XYZ file of C-alpha atoms in Angstrom:
647
model
C 0.000 0.000 0.000
C 1.423 3.375 -0.933
C 1.484 6.346 1.401
C -1.129 8.070 -0.755
C -3.737 5.352 -0.247
C -6.148 5.702 2.642
C -6.030 2.511 4.735
C -9.068 0.610 5.919
C -10.099 1.251 9.517
C -10.613 -2.227 10.986
C -11.287 -1.230 14.581
C -11.960 2.290 15.873
C -10.241 3.504 19.008
C -12.041 1.940 21.958
C -12.981 3.464 25.278
C -10.338 3.227 28.003
C -13.064 2.579 30.584
C -12.489 -0.689 32.405
C -8.929 -1.061 31.147
C -5.591 -0.646 32.868
C -5.094 2.475 30.782
C -8.419 3.781 32.056
C -7.311 3.227 35.649
C -4.125 5.148 34.877
C -6.079 8.034 33.328
C -8.286 8.223 36.420
C -5.128 8.313 38.543
C -3.698 11.210 36.521
C -6.975 13.087 36.818
C -7.399 12.596 40.548
C -3.786 13.160 41.614
C -2.466 15.593 39.033
C -5.542 17.226 37.540
C -4.667 15.966 34.061
C -7.260 14.936 31.471
C -6.805 13.967 27.826
C -9.069 13.957 24.787
C -7.589 10.884 23.124
C -4.511 8.675 23.006
C -2.504 11.115 20.894
C -3.190 13.842 23.434
C -1.918 11.560 26.220
C 1.151 10.607 24.175
C 2.062 14.241 23.482
C 1.962 15.024 27.212
C 3.987 11.914 28.076
C 6.883 12.849 25.774
C 6.733 16.586 26.564
C 6.930 15.857 30.320
C 9.042 12.688 30.618
C 9.887 13.177 34.287
C 6.240 13.639 35.215
C 5.244 10.654 33.094
C 7.774 8.162 34.462
C 7.201 9.371 38.018
C 3.507 8.651 37.478
C 4.311 5.105 36.319
C 6.359 4.526 39.489
C 3.624 5.969 41.717
C 0.560 4.526 39.975
C 1.878 0.968 39.901
C 3.226 1.164 43.449
C 6.909 0.462 42.935
C 8.438 -0.565 46.261
C 10.955 2.074 47.230
C 11.271 5.826 47.107
C 12.945 8.400 44.909
C 13.948 12.031 45.135
C 14.587 12.747 41.443
C 13.478 11.097 38.190
C 16.263 12.072 35.795
C 19.684 13.016 37.046
C 20.863 13.484 33.456
C 18.965 13.495 30.147
C 22.047 13.001 27.985
C 22.000 10.107 25.515
C 23.834 7.894 26.000
C 24.308 8.310 29.722
C 20.863 9.258 31.042
C 20.632 8.616 34.808
C 17.204 7.443 35.894
C 16.006 7.718 39.501
C 19.461 8.398 40.987
C 19.734 7.140 44.546
C 16.646 4.919 44.349
C 16.909 1.309 45.593
C 14.611 -1.489 44.421
C 14.507 -5.078 43.162
C 12.661 -6.319 40.068
C 12.061 -9.785 41.523
C 10.170 -8.404 44.516
C 7.506 -7.072 42.152
C 7.213 -10.341 40.218
C 6.328 -12.800 42.975
C 3.328 -11.021 44.456
C 2.403 -10.915 48.123
C 0.750 -13.339 50.503
C -2.572 -11.863 49.412
C -1.918 -13.197 45.884
C -1.045 -16.707 47.051
C -4.008 -18.460 45.427
C -3.801 -16.675 42.080
C -2.406 -18.804 39.224
C 1.031 -17.565 38.176
C 2.515 -20.045 35.684
C 0.888 -22.735 33.540
C 3.489 -25.047 32.000
C 2.663 -27.032 28.863
C 5.448 -29.185 27.481
C 6.048 -31.879 24.884
C 8.795 -33.314 27.097
C 6.817 -33.995 30.281
C 3.400 -33.606 31.854
C 1.584 -30.368 32.567
C 2.577 -28.225 35.539
C 1.118 -25.201 37.290
C 2.255 -22.809 40.003
C 0.198 -20.387 42.046
C 1.825 -17.214 43.263
C 2.104 -18.836 46.677
C 3.959 -21.798 45.203
C 6.096 -19.471 43.104
C 7.072 -17.504 46.204
C 8.023 -20.715 48.030
C 10.118 -22.058 45.142
C 11.894 -18.734 44.580
C 12.750 -18.609 48.306
C 14.092 -22.178 48.196
C 16.067 -21.586 44.999
C 17.443 -18.397 46.542
C 18.587 -20.328 49.590
C 20.168 -22.933 47.323
C 22.084 -20.289 45.376
C 23.299 -18.764 48.640
C 24.648 -22.187 49.656
C 26.552 -22.191 46.347
C 28.110 -18.867 47.250
C 26.080 -16.682 44.894
C 25.777 -13.050 45.858
C 25.319 -9.589 44.453
C 26.979 -9.129 41.065
C 27.682 -12.848 40.465
C 26.506 -14.324 37.188
C 24.045 -17.210 37.117
C 23.317 -18.654 33.677
C 20.863 -21.133 32.229
C 20.929 -23.632 29.388
C 17.232 -24.130 29.811
C 13.893 -24.424 28.003
C 10.818 -22.249 28.539
C 9.593 -23.980 31.711
C 8.534 -22.779 35.189
C 11.888 -23.700 36.756
C 13.673 -21.210 34.494
C 11.524 -18.370 35.798
C 12.020 -19.563 39.382
C 15.818 -19.625 39.264
C 16.011 -16.340 37.360
C 13.923 -14.593 40.023
C 15.950 -16.229 42.764
C 19.167 -14.915 41.241
C 17.645 -11.456 40.753
C 16.476 -11.384 44.376
C 20.150 -11.634 45.406
C 21.311 -8.930 43.014
C 23.011 -11.594 40.878
C 22.975 -11.224 37.094
C 21.132 -13.657 34.828
C 21.813 -14.791 31.254
C 20.438 -17.761 29.324
C 20.525 -19.753 26.114
C 17.938 -22.196 24.816
C 18.936 -25.888 24.723
C 18.611 -26.000 20.920
C 21.765 -23.852 20.744
C 24.997 -25.631 19.945
C 27.996 -25.427 22.251
C 29.835 -22.783 20.249
C 26.847 -20.420 20.285
C 26.353 -20.914 24.007
C 30.003 -20.345 24.902
C 30.155 -17.296 22.598
C 27.333 -15.807 24.648
C 27.545 -17.052 28.206
C 31.335 -17.135 28.243
C 31.426 -13.354 27.943
C 29.869 -12.869 31.396
C 32.120 -15.388 33.189
C 29.393 -17.191 35.141
C 29.862 -18.957 38.440
C 26.738 -21.174 38.341
C 25.157 -23.006 35.395
C 21.659 -24.507 35.502
C 21.068 -26.849 32.575
C 19.170 -29.670 30.936
C 20.801 -32.463 28.955
C 17.858 -33.366 26.722
C 14.380 -32.373 25.636
C 11.679 -33.412 23.215
C 10.767 -31.432 20.100
C 7.454 -32.723 18.833
C 8.027 -36.477 18.772
C 11.822 -36.296 18.516
C 14.014 -36.773 21.577
C 17.028 -34.467 21.459
C 20.152 -35.612 23.310
C 22.344 -32.609 24.197
C 24.772 -34.366 26.555
C 27.730 -33.916 24.234
C 26.877 -30.263 23.657
C 26.502 -29.726 27.392
C 29.889 -31.332 28.044
C 31.464 -28.926 25.547
C 29.652 -26.007 27.165
C 30.956 -26.937 30.597
C 34.469 -27.215 29.216
C 34.090 -23.823 27.542
C 32.946 -22.042 30.721
C 35.951 -22.399 33.047
C 34.601 -19.912 35.587
C 31.619 -22.141 36.439
C 32.033 -23.508 39.956
C 28.701 -25.325 40.260
C 26.327 -27.035 37.830
C 22.678 -27.689 38.660
C 20.879 -30.235 36.506
C 17.154 -30.034 35.800
C 15.738 -33.520 35.201
C 14.065 -32.932 31.842
C 13.725 -35.375 28.977
C 15.406 -38.718 28.527
C 18.789 -37.880 30.016
C 19.942 -36.401 33.303
C 22.787 -33.913 33.638
C 25.823 -35.905 34.834
C 27.989 -34.836 37.762
C 25.656 -32.064 38.872
C 23.552 -30.989 41.812
C 19.922 -31.850 41.099
C 17.120 -29.321 40.984
C 15.504 -30.959 43.997
C 18.747 -30.571 45.930
C 18.922 -26.887 45.020
C 15.400 -26.379 46.411
C 15.765 -28.820 49.305
C 15.959 -26.282 52.118
C 13.542 -23.431 52.839
C 14.858 -19.922 53.209
C 13.645 -16.379 53.642
C 12.020 -14.657 50.682
C 14.153 -11.539 50.742
C 15.166 -9.056 48.067
C 18.502 -7.283 47.929
C 17.882 -3.562 47.358
C 19.965 -2.488 44.355
C 20.401 0.786 42.460
C 18.001 1.515 39.610
C 20.616 0.647 36.980
C 22.044 -2.437 38.718
C 22.341 -5.229 36.097
C 19.361 -7.583 36.050
C 20.183 -9.698 33.024
C 22.302 -9.800 29.895
C 20.643 -10.326 26.519
C 22.512 -11.163 23.346
C 22.209 -10.042 19.753
C 21.647 -12.744 17.150
C 25.370 -13.308 16.644
C 25.060 -14.312 12.995
C 28.372 -12.647 12.092
C 30.673 -13.180 15.046
C 30.592 -12.671 18.777
C 27.093 -11.503 19.814
C 26.687 -8.156 21.555
C 26.100 -8.674 25.286
C 23.427 -6.114 26.210
C 23.064 -5.319 29.918
C 19.618 -4.377 31.249
C 18.935 -2.973 34.703
C 16.413 -3.751 37.431
C 14.661 -0.393 37.417
C 14.518 0.167 33.676
C 12.972 -3.231 32.966
C 10.564 -2.898 35.884
C 9.164 0.485 34.827
C 9.114 -0.331 31.121
C 7.235 -3.604 31.564
C 4.804 -2.055 34.035
C 4.057 0.491 31.309
C 3.894 -2.023 28.461
C 1.638 -4.627 30.065
C -0.375 -2.218 32.176
C -1.207 0.421 29.572
C -0.856 -1.271 26.176
C -1.464 -5.004 26.605
C -4.028 -4.369 29.371
C -3.157 -7.200 31.767
C -5.170 -7.541 34.999
C -4.839 -10.016 37.888
C -5.828 -13.498 36.745
C -5.577 -12.720 33.020
C -3.932 -15.525 31.067
C -1.421 -14.882 28.285
C 0.304 -17.102 25.742
C 3.150 -15.918 23.550
C 5.363 -18.645 22.128
C 9.022 -17.950 22.746
C 12.209 -19.617 23.880
C 14.822 -18.495 26.372
C 16.958 -17.445 23.394
C 14.739 -14.479 22.603
C 14.023 -11.212 24.421
C 10.333 -12.112 24.215
C 11.015 -14.570 27.065
C 12.187 -11.691 29.257
C 9.290 -9.528 28.125
C 6.422 -11.992 28.384
C 7.235 -13.278 31.863
C 6.686 -9.722 33.130
C 2.922 -10.270 32.991
C 3.552 -11.479 36.547
C 4.131 -7.825 37.504
C 0.379 -7.319 37.042
C -0.500 -10.702 38.607
C -1.355 -12.095 35.208
C -0.831 -15.766 34.422
C 1.779 -16.810 31.889
C 1.046 -19.935 29.832
C 4.282 -21.571 28.678
C 4.605 -23.786 25.614
C 7.876 -25.686 25.324
C 8.596 -27.767 22.254
C 7.693 -27.596 18.585
C 5.040 -24.861 18.262
C 3.819 -26.394 14.983
C 3.370 -29.947 16.278
C 1.234 -31.846 15.652
C -0.166 -29.189 13.310
C -0.524 -25.469 12.709
C -3.563 -25.251 14.980
C -1.651 -26.245 18.139
C -1.111 -22.708 19.414
C -4.697 -21.669 18.669
C -6.051 -24.699 20.534
C -3.878 -24.061 23.561
C -4.808 -20.378 23.640
C -8.511 -21.209 23.433
C -8.293 -24.020 25.995
C -6.523 -21.733 28.463
C -8.925 -18.834 27.719
C -6.069 -16.396 27.243
C -6.791 -12.682 26.955
C -3.550 -11.981 25.062
C -2.366 -14.380 22.384
C 1.062 -13.444 21.023
C 2.545 -14.921 17.892
C 4.609 -14.140 14.815
C 3.616 -12.677 11.448
C 4.943 -15.837 9.827
C 2.600 -17.993 11.900
C -0.472 -15.928 11.010
C 0.446 -15.902 7.329
C 1.022 -19.674 7.344
C -2.376 -20.188 8.966
C -3.966 -17.934 6.366
C -2.245 -19.662 3.460
C -3.246 -23.160 4.603
C -6.818 -22.212 5.484
C -6.636 -22.652 9.260
C -9.807 -21.322 10.872
C -8.900 -20.167 14.395
C -11.340 -20.783 17.222
C -13.133 -17.941 18.955
C -13.330 -17.571 22.710
C -14.907 -14.705 24.639
C -11.940 -13.877 26.879
C -9.619 -12.985 23.970
C -8.918 -9.235 23.902
C -5.665 -8.877 21.974
C -3.565 -10.622 19.339
C 0.044 -9.486 19.604
C 2.735 -9.981 16.981
C 6.398 -9.079 16.718
C 9.635 -10.243 15.128
C 8.880 -8.958 11.625
C 6.495 -6.537 9.897
C 2.919 -7.820 9.770
C 1.531 -7.991 6.211
C -1.818 -6.343 5.514
C -3.262 -9.738 4.560
C -2.671 -10.958 8.128
C -4.901 -8.126 9.371
C -7.628 -9.385 7.016
C -7.181 -12.921 8.310
C -7.489 -11.949 11.978
C -10.542 -9.738 11.576
C -12.288 -12.131 9.190
C -12.115 -14.967 11.702
C -12.003 -13.290 15.119
C -14.327 -10.358 14.628
C -14.102 -6.596 15.172
C -13.758 -6.575 18.961
C -10.280 -8.088 19.091
C -7.359 -5.637 19.151
C -4.691 -6.692 16.670
C -1.534 -5.280 18.222
C 1.625 -5.692 16.152
C 4.448 -4.060 18.055
C 8.095 -3.504 17.254
C 11.123 -2.875 19.403
C 14.066 -5.090 20.081
C 16.463 -6.915 22.337
C 18.228 -3.566 22.696
C 15.435 -2.127 24.874
C 13.701 -5.401 25.799
C 10.394 -3.854 24.803
C 8.581 -2.185 21.924
C 8.840 1.347 20.569
C 5.567 1.230 18.649
C 2.369 -0.743 19.032
C -1.279 -0.559 19.950
C -3.647 -0.694 22.854
C -7.271 -0.300 23.921
C -7.445 3.467 23.204
C -5.865 3.274 19.738
C -7.459 2.438 16.385
C -6.379 -0.458 14.180
C -5.797 0.323 10.509
C -5.120 -2.396 7.960
C -1.401 -2.879 7.482
C -0.325 -0.351 10.136
C 0.888 -0.329 13.719
C -1.198 1.908 15.920
C 1.559 4.309 16.940
C 4.364 5.217 19.302
C 4.132 3.823 22.817
C 3.030 6.201 25.529
C 6.088 7.832 27.076
C 8.325 7.006 24.095
C 9.497 9.918 21.928
C 9.742 7.989 18.660
C 9.943 9.557 15.186
C 11.291 9.072 11.660
C 14.370 11.032 10.549
C 15.699 11.716 7.088
C 19.410 11.605 6.342
C 19.846 15.203 7.545
C 18.233 14.468 10.906
C 14.895 16.144 10.187
C 11.565 14.642 11.230
C 9.619 13.257 8.282
C 5.963 12.248 8.127
C 4.275 10.266 5.351
C 7.654 9.169 4.003
C 10.216 6.552 4.937
C 12.911 7.444 7.416
C 15.131 6.050 10.127
C 13.333 5.020 13.324
C 14.809 7.157 16.103
C 14.159 7.781 19.788
C 14.662 11.436 20.688
C 14.606 11.171 24.487
C 15.887 8.541 26.910
C 13.667 5.652 27.980
C 14.401 3.714 31.170
C 15.051 0.341 29.503
C 17.754 1.536 27.153
C 20.755 -0.665 27.989
C 22.781 0.095 31.064
C 25.840 -0.828 28.987
C 27.358 -3.506 26.819
C 29.306 -6.125 28.771
C 33.066 -5.541 28.667
C 32.675 -2.120 27.052
C 34.169 0.037 29.819
C 34.390 3.292 27.851
C 31.040 2.790 26.109
C 32.544 2.987 22.614
C 30.710 -0.042 21.201
C 27.467 1.121 22.784
C 27.768 4.572 21.190
C 28.711 3.084 17.832
C 25.691 0.771 17.905
C 22.997 3.443 18.394
C 24.417 6.968 18.296
C 26.831 6.978 15.367
C 24.455 8.627 12.881
C 22.576 11.287 14.849
C 24.580 12.494 17.880
C 22.489 12.333 21.033
C 19.657 10.510 19.218
C 19.073 6.748 19.328
C 18.987 5.284 15.790
C 17.449 1.855 15.964
C 18.137 0.625 12.447
C 14.537 0.165 11.268
C 13.023 1.853 8.233
C 9.663 3.403 9.206
C 6.909 5.631 7.868
C 4.724 7.566 10.304
C 1.370 8.858 9.089
C -0.375 12.102 9.928
C -2.698 10.008 12.126
C 0.263 8.851 14.234
C 0.163 5.260 12.967
C 3.230 3.742 11.373
C 4.561 1.066 9.059
C 7.972 -0.546 9.528
C 9.293 -1.860 6.234
C 12.431 -3.662 7.354
C 15.939 -2.953 8.518
C 17.390 0.279 7.194
C 20.673 -1.452 6.343
C 18.682 -3.768 4.057
C 16.716 -1.022 2.297
C 16.345 -1.457 -1.450
C 17.301 1.666 -3.409
C 16.791 1.588 -7.161
C 17.025 4.829 -9.071
C 16.439 6.922 -5.948
C 13.271 4.993 -4.989
C 13.704 3.496 -1.528
C 11.729 0.454 -0.519
C 11.731 -1.639 2.634
C 12.230 -5.371 2.183
C 9.026 -6.128 4.101
C 6.985 -4.469 1.361
C 8.672 -6.774 -1.112
C 7.866 -9.846 0.951
C 4.227 -8.804 1.306
C 3.831 -9.093 -2.448
C 5.930 -12.164 -3.166
C 4.840 -14.330 -0.241
C 1.175 -13.714 -0.956
C 1.543 -16.100 -3.892
C 0.382 -19.614 -3.006
C 3.502 -21.224 -4.486
C 5.935 -19.183 -2.349
C 6.631 -20.381 1.195
C 9.332 -17.814 1.967
C 11.584 -15.338 0.195
C 14.649 -13.155 0.585
C 15.648 -10.118 -1.452
C 18.985 -8.303 -1.543
C 20.269 -5.349 -3.519
C 23.906 -5.426 -4.625
C 24.792 -1.789 -5.192
C 26.974 -0.696 -8.102
C 30.107 1.036 -6.840
C 30.209 3.016 -10.090
C 26.828 4.585 -9.451
C 24.642 2.326 -11.557
C 21.404 0.701 -10.501
C 23.124 -2.427 -9.210
C 21.522 -5.866 -9.116
C 18.282 -6.728 -7.355
C 18.137 -10.427 -6.494
C 15.051 -12.316 -5.351
C 15.344 -15.815 -3.904
C 12.201 -17.852 -3.261
C 11.581 -20.958 -1.202
C 8.691 -22.796 -2.809
C 5.994 -24.934 -1.224
C 6.231 -28.679 -1.900
C 5.534 -29.659 -5.538
C 5.667 -26.049 -6.790
C 8.038 -25.119 -9.615
C 9.671 -21.834 -10.507
C 8.677 -21.887 -14.178
C 8.181 -19.053 -16.639
C 4.551 -18.627 -15.577
C 5.398 -18.131 -11.898
C 8.294 -15.825 -12.739
C 5.972 -13.791 -14.925
C 3.359 -13.462 -12.191
C 6.008 -12.423 -9.653
C 7.276 -9.733 -12.014
C 3.765 -8.536 -12.794
C 2.754 -8.232 -9.144
C 5.962 -6.465 -8.137
C 5.580 -4.019 -11.010
C 1.942 -3.339 -10.096
C 2.185 -3.186 -6.297
C 5.664 -1.694 -5.845
C 7.288 -0.086 -8.884
C 8.814 -1.054 -12.232
C 12.233 -0.186 -10.795
C 11.853 -2.996 -8.268
C 11.453 -5.824 -10.753
C 14.321 -8.205 -9.839
C 17.259 -8.821 -12.119
C 17.274 -12.414 -10.898
C 14.535 -14.669 -9.517
C 15.908 -17.987 -8.283
C 14.622 -20.892 -6.207
C 16.515 -21.963 -3.071
C 15.857 -24.855 -0.681
C 15.389 -22.614 2.381
C 15.651 -19.027 3.556
C 18.260 -18.766 6.342
C 17.052 -17.121 9.536
C 18.320 -16.411 13.004
C 17.120 -18.707 15.774
C 14.523 -16.025 16.571
C 13.211 -16.011 13.006
C 14.775 -12.946 11.365
C 15.797 -13.286 7.725
C 19.534 -13.050 7.130
C 19.452 -10.395 4.414
C 22.745 -8.716 5.258
C 24.825 -11.912 5.694
C 23.513 -13.340 2.397
C 24.374 -10.050 0.715
C 27.914 -10.223 2.107
C 28.325 -13.799 0.871
C 27.182 -12.802 -2.603
C 29.699 -9.972 -2.455
C 32.420 -12.588 -2.073
C 33.007 -12.985 1.648
C 33.528 -16.577 2.824
C 30.458 -18.137 4.407
C 32.284 -19.071 7.601
C 33.297 -15.426 8.116
C 29.754 -14.192 7.693
C 27.644 -16.877 9.365
C 27.947 -18.766 12.642
C 26.258 -21.938 11.455
C 24.905 -23.005 14.848
C 23.397 -19.550 15.436
C 21.122 -19.710 12.386
C 18.561 -21.971 10.790
C 19.071 -22.920 7.166
C 22.791 -22.084 6.989
C 23.329 -25.101 4.729
C 21.112 -23.438 2.099
C 23.470 -20.477 1.607
C 25.604 -22.230 -1.066
C 22.443 -22.463 -3.197
C 22.248 -18.661 -3.159
C 25.850 -18.484 -4.377
C 25.236 -21.062 -7.092
C 22.123 -19.269 -8.354
C 23.970 -15.961 -8.441
C 26.957 -17.403 -10.299
C 24.661 -19.101 -12.833
C 22.689 -15.946 -13.625
C 24.449 -15.571 -16.980
């Protein structure tokens, strides 16, 4: 859809009455005398008065602790939030004795039977795990790491570590040893909690050899705790039951606002992953804002968002516990035994927020899956890639006009979203509903000017609390500055290509370093994929532009992964060309259309546009890709062969 076309309004802005946002608006009115006409009015106040806004989040949601100032410095990078304040994220996650009977975690696994924890049981297990870590010598600033699936025990031990002021990091058990050591080795952990096997669908995965290599590659680890999960136990390790054997006090070490809570890692497709440090206070306030005002989570509300411990969505989604919501975990193959698995689980658990990926919705649409309806469902969330307009049609055709489709976009870098929707925002076909409240997000042109109704760089013009505390082992902050502040001094450049509308909605069209530029016409790769992957024969696709160093138009290369039994013949090529010419522009007709066996992606599902481009430019594959950090790495030679054979 071009910027000139008026999009279809699928759901008008709803009333905030009865929502968490409505409660917040009543709080602002009664305590500060503030009232707002609509969401945009609220957003404008929140970014014009950031100290007042973030103070109101602290006060409204009852953060334990006190503060004297909100911002000690507004400089980016280097903003100092709530200087002098002391708090602990974990204290806010486990509830109080009054919440003891509320359900906290519902575990659904293909490896073992179902499990559930109330908040009372969660509090008891966190206290026991905390006592066990203390017996292992863990204290403030120590690193505790997990090689663990998305199961209740992972949340328990993370919160136990956080309660002590220790620092958490994790990798999913599908990671190979090299990927794990590349990540966890950077933080020099003292304790490792791990599994040695798991089941993926009907396949038992034995990771004992990988785990042995991981242990050998982490020489600072003094203690290993094995979680009995799957067919094989962790050898020569303390058991989980032994870790939790003794009761202990449920206490929380008060730490400064920016004390490290956990370390997240970039995808690491091209070398050592960035180790991104997030702090207790920033994550606490940001996730209170996100789930309280945008995703509208109340006590007892159930949520399901498939993720693994390898992805920042694990860290994000577990924060529904801050609002006494219930997190439903799914560990295993999310597409087994069929595409309807996630829908069935969401309906059976009566979730109010069902989170998924654009790829999942588009696969369901393409194969004709009819999702069930259930009355509790309020929102469908998506992230990980731009959501095609056709996915909006699919959701509203089958789930009706009352559901809020809430695609949001952010990143591991802030462990949250910059843009998304909520109960007081409209839903337009093919668009995200707008910048998050409190987040001063805009699009910049190359000169650093704000642009509207045209593509620009996604930037954040004012600090937000969950911007990273630092990168690990970056004492002078040089790598941190180079990552986000190298283009516009004092302004965070995220690396996404975005178009904001006059209405405040937006469309993200892909990574700005993967933007297609033919003859001065810029196009995001997501717009390309919307067209190509709407064809029934195309399962996936990847497009790269090889620029001409002499100033020519370069080469535009389209690679398609076909569905079984489909063939890339002259008819299909012709239809691809025709649709690209009609929906995008004649300049964006590819110079090459070739079939490949698979489209390589990161373990969190992002297409590897830049690495493939570098390989086609002549860089060796092993310099560009870490094979065990991506899916489909063995398909990359097919891209090279197709490019060489282009004639």
